[in-house]
PDB file of C-alpha atoms in Angstrom:
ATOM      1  CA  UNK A   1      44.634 -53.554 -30.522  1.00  0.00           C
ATOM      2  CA  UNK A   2      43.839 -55.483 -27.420  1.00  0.00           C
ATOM      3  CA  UNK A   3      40.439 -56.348 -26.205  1.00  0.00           C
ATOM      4  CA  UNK A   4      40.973 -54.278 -22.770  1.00  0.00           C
ATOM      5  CA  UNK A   5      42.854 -51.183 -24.607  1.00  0.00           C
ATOM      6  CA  UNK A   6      39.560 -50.884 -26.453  1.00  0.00           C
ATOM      7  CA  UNK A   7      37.481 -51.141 -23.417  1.00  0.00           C
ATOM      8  CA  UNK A   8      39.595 -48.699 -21.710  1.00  0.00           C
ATOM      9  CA  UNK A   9      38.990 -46.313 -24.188  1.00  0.00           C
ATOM     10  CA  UNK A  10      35.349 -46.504 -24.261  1.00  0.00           C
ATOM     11  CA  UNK A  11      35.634 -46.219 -20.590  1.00  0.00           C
ATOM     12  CA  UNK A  12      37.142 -42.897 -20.686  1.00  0.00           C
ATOM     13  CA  UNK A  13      35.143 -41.834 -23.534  1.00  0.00           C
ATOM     14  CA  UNK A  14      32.149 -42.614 -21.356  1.00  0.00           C
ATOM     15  CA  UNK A  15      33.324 -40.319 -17.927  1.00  0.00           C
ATOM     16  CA  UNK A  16      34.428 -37.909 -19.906  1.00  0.00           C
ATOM     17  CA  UNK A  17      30.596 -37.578 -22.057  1.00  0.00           C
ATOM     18  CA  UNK A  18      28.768 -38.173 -19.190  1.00  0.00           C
ATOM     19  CA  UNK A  19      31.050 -35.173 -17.416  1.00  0.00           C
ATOM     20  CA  UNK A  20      30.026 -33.137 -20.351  1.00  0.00           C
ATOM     21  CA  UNK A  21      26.389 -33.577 -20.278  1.00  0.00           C
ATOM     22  CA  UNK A  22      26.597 -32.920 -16.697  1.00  0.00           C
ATOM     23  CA  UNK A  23      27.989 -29.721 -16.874  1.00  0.00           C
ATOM     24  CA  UNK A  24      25.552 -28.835 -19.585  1.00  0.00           C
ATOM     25  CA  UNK A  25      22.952 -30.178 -17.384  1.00  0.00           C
ATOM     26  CA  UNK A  26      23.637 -27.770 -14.188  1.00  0.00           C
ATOM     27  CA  UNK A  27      24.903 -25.025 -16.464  1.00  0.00           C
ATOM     28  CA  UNK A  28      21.059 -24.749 -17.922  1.00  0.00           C
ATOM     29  CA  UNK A  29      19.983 -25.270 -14.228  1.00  0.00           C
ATOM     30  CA  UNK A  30      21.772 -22.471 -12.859  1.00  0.00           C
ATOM     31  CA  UNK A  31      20.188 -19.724 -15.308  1.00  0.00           C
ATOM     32  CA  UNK A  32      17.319 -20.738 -14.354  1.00  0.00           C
ATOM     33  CA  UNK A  33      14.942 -18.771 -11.544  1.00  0.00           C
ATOM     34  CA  UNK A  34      11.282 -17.996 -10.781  1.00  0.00           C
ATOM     35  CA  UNK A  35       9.845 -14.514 -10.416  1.00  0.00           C
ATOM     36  CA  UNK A  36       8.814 -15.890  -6.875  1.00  0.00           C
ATOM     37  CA  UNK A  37      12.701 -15.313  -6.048  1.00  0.00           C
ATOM     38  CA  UNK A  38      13.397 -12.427  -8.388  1.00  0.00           C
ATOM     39  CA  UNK A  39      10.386 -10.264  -7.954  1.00  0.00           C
ATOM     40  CA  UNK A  40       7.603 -11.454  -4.812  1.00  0.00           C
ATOM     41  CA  UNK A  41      10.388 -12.255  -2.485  1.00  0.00           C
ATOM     42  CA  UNK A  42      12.136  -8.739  -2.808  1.00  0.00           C
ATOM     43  CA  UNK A  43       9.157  -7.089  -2.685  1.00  0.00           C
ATOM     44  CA  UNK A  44       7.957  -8.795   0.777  1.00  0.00           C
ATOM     45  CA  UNK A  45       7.456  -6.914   3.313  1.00  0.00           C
ATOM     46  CA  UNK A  46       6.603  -4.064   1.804  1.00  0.00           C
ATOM     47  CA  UNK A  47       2.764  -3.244   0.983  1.00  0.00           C
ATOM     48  CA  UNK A  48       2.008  -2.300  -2.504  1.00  0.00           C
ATOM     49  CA  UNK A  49      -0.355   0.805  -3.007  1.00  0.00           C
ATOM     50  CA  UNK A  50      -0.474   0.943  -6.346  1.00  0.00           C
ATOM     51  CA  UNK A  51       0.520  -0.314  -9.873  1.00  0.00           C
ATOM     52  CA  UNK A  52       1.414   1.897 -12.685  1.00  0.00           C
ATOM     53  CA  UNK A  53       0.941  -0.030 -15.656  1.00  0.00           C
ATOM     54  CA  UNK A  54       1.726   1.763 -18.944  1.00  0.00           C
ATOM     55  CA  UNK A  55       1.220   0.222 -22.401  1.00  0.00           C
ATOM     56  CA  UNK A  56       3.792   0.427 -25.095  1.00  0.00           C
ATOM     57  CA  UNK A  57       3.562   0.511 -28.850  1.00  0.00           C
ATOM     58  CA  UNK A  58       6.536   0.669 -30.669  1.00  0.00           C
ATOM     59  CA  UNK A  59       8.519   2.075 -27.821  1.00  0.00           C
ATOM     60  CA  UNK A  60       6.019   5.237 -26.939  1.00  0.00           C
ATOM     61  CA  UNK A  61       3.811   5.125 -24.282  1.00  0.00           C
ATOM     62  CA  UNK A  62      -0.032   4.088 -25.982  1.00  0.00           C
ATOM     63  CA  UNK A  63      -1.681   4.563 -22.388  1.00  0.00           C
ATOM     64  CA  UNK A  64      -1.343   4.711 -18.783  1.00  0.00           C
ATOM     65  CA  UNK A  65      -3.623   2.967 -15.901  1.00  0.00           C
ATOM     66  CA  UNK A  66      -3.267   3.495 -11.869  1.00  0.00           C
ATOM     67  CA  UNK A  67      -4.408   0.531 -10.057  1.00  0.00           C
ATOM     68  CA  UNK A  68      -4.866   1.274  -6.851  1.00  0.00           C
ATOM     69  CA  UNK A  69      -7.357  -1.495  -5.895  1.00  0.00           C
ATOM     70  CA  UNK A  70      -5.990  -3.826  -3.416  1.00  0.00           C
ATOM     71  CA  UNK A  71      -7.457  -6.766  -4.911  1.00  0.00           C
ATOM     72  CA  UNK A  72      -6.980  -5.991  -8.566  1.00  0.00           C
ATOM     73  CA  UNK A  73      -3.330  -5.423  -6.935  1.00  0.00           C
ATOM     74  CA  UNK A  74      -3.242  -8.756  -5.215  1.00  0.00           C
ATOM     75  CA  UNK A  75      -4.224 -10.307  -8.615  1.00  0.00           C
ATOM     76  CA  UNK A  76      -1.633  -8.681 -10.548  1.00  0.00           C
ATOM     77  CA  UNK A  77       0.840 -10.004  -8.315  1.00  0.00           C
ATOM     78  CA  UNK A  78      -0.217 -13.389  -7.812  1.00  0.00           C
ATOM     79  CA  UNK A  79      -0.105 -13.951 -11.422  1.00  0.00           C
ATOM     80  CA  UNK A  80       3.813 -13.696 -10.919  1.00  0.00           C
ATOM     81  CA  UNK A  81       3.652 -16.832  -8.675  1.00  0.00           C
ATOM     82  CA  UNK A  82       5.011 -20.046  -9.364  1.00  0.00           C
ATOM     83  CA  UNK A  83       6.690 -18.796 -13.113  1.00  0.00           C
ATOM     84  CA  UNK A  84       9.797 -19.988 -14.200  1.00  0.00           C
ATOM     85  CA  UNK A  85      12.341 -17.775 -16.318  1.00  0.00           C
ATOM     86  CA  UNK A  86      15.971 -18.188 -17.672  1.00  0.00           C
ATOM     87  CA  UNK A  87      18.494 -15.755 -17.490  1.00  0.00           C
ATOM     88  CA  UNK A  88      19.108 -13.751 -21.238  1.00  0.00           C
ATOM     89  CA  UNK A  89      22.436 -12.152 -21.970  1.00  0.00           C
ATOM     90  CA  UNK A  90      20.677 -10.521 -24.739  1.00  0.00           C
ATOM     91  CA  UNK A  91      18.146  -7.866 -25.872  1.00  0.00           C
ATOM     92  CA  UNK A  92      17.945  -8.790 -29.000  1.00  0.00           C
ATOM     93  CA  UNK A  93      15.662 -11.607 -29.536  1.00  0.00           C
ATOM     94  CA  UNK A  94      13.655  -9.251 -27.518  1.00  0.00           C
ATOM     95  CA  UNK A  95      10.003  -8.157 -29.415  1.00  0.00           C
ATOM     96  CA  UNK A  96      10.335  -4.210 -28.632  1.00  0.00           C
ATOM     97  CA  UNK A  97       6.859  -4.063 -31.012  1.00  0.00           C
ATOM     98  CA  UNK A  98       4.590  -3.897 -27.418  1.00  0.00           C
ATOM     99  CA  UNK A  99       5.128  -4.188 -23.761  1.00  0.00           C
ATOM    100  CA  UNK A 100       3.597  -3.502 -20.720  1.00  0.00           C
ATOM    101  CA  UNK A 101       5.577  -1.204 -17.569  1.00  0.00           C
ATOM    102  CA  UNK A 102       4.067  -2.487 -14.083  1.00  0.00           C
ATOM    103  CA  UNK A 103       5.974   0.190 -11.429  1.00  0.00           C
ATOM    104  CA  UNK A 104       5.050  -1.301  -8.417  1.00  0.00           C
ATOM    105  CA  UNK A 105       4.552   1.524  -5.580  1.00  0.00           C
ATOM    106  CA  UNK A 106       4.837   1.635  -2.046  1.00  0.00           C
ATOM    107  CA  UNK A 107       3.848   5.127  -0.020  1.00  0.00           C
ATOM    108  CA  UNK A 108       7.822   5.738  -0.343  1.00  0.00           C
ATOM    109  CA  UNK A 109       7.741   5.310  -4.345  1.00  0.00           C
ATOM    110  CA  UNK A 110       8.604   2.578  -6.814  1.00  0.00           C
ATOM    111  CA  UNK A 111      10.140  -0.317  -5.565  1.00  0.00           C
ATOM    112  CA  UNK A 112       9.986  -2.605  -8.209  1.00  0.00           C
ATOM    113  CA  UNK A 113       9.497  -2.560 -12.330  1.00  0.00           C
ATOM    114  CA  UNK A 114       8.977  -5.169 -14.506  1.00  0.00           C
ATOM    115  CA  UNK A 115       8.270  -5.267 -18.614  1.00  0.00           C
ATOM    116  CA  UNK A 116       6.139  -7.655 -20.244  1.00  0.00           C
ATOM    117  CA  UNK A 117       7.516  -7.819 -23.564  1.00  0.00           C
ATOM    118  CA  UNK A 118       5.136 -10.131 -26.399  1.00  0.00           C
ATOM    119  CA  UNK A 119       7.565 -12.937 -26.989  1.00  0.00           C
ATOM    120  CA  UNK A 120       7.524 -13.839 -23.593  1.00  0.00           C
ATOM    121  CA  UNK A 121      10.668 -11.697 -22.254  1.00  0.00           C
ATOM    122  CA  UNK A 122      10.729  -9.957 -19.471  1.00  0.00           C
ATOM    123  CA  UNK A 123      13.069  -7.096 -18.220  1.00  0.00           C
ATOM    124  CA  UNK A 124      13.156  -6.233 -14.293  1.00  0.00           C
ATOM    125  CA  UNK A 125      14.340  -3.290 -12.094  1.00  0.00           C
ATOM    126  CA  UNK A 126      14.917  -3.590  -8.449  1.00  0.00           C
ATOM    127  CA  UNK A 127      14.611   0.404  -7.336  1.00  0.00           C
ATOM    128  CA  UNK A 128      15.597  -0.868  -3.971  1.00  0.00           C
ATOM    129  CA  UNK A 129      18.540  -2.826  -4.255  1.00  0.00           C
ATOM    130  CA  UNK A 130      21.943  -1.711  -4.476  1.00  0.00           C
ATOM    131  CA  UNK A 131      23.073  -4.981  -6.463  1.00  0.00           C
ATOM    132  CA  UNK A 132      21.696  -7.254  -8.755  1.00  0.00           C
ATOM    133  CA  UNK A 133      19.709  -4.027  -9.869  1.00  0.00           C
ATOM    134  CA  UNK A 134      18.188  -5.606 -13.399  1.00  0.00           C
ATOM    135  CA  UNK A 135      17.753  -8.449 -15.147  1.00  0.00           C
ATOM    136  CA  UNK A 136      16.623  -9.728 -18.852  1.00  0.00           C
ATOM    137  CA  UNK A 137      14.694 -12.913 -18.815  1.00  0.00           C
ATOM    138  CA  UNK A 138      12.828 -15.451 -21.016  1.00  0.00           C
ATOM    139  CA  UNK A 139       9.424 -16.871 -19.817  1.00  0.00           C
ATOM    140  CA  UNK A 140       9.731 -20.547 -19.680  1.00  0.00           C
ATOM    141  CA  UNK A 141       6.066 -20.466 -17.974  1.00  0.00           C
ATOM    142  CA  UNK A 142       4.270 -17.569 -19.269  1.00  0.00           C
ATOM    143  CA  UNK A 143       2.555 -15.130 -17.496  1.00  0.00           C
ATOM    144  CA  UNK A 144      -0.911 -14.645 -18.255  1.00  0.00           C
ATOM    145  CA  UNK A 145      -1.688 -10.895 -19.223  1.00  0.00           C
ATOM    146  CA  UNK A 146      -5.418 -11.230 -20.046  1.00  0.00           C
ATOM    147  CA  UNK A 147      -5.659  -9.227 -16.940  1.00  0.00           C
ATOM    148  CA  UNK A 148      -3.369  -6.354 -18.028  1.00  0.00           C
ATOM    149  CA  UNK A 149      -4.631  -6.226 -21.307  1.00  0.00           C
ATOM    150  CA  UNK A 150      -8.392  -5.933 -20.361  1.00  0.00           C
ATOM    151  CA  UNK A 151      -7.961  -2.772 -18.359  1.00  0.00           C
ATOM    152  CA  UNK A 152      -6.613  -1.169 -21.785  1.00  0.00           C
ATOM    153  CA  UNK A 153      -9.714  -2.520 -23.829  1.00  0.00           C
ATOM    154  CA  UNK A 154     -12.807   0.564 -23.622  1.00  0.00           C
TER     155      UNK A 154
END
């Protein structure tokens, strides 16, 4: 085989991997998202009264807090700044085990929920949207619950 057949080859074999890994590349990329864009920026606008936060064990509700505080509020919701998340197709890597329900409340009702799931899922409702309504995401930068948890703990 010539010298430039071979080179040809490798030249194609080249475009057409590097065409690959870009597709792979923006494919990953676009199921990607923050919460900033999922949850804070549907929610702006609107002032939050109240939290329900409800703590799950094995799928029945363990116990229920009201936070109606405007800073603990604030806190809660800042904590949702800045995180990253990947779109899931699937509930079933999901750990069911123990989760947390935020509702978040305006004077007109719930406008937003979100589950904290253990391994770092989350699930979210937007009551207030006719479309793109819910969602099943992965944490790629976790969300620190320490806050959540604590207001469980006598």
């Amino acid at each position: 085989m010539k010298k430039s057949n071979i080179i040809f080859i490798l030249v194609i074999i080249l475009i057409l991997g590097g065409n690959l890994f870009a597709k792979n590349l923006y494919d990953k990329k676009s199921n990607e998202d923050t919460l900033d864009n999922l949850v804070l920026d549907k929610i702006a606008g609107n002032t939050i009264t109240s939290i329900d936060i409800a703590h799950y064990l094995e799928n029945d509700i363990s116990t229920k807090k009201t936070v109606t505080d405007p800073n603990e509020i604030k806190a809660i919701i800042e904590e949702f700044e800045n995180k990253r998340v990947e779109k899931s197709s699937s509930l079933k890597e999901v750990d069911k085990e123990e989760s947390y329900r935020l509702s978040l409340k305006t004077e007109q009702g719930t406008i937003f929920i979100i589950i904290l799931y253990a391994n770092d899922y989350t699930l979210l409702f937007n009551e207030i949207s006719n479309t793109n309504k819910d969602g099943t995401y992965k944490m790629i930068d976790s969300i620190n619950k320490d806050r959540i948890v604590e207001m469980f703990n006598p």
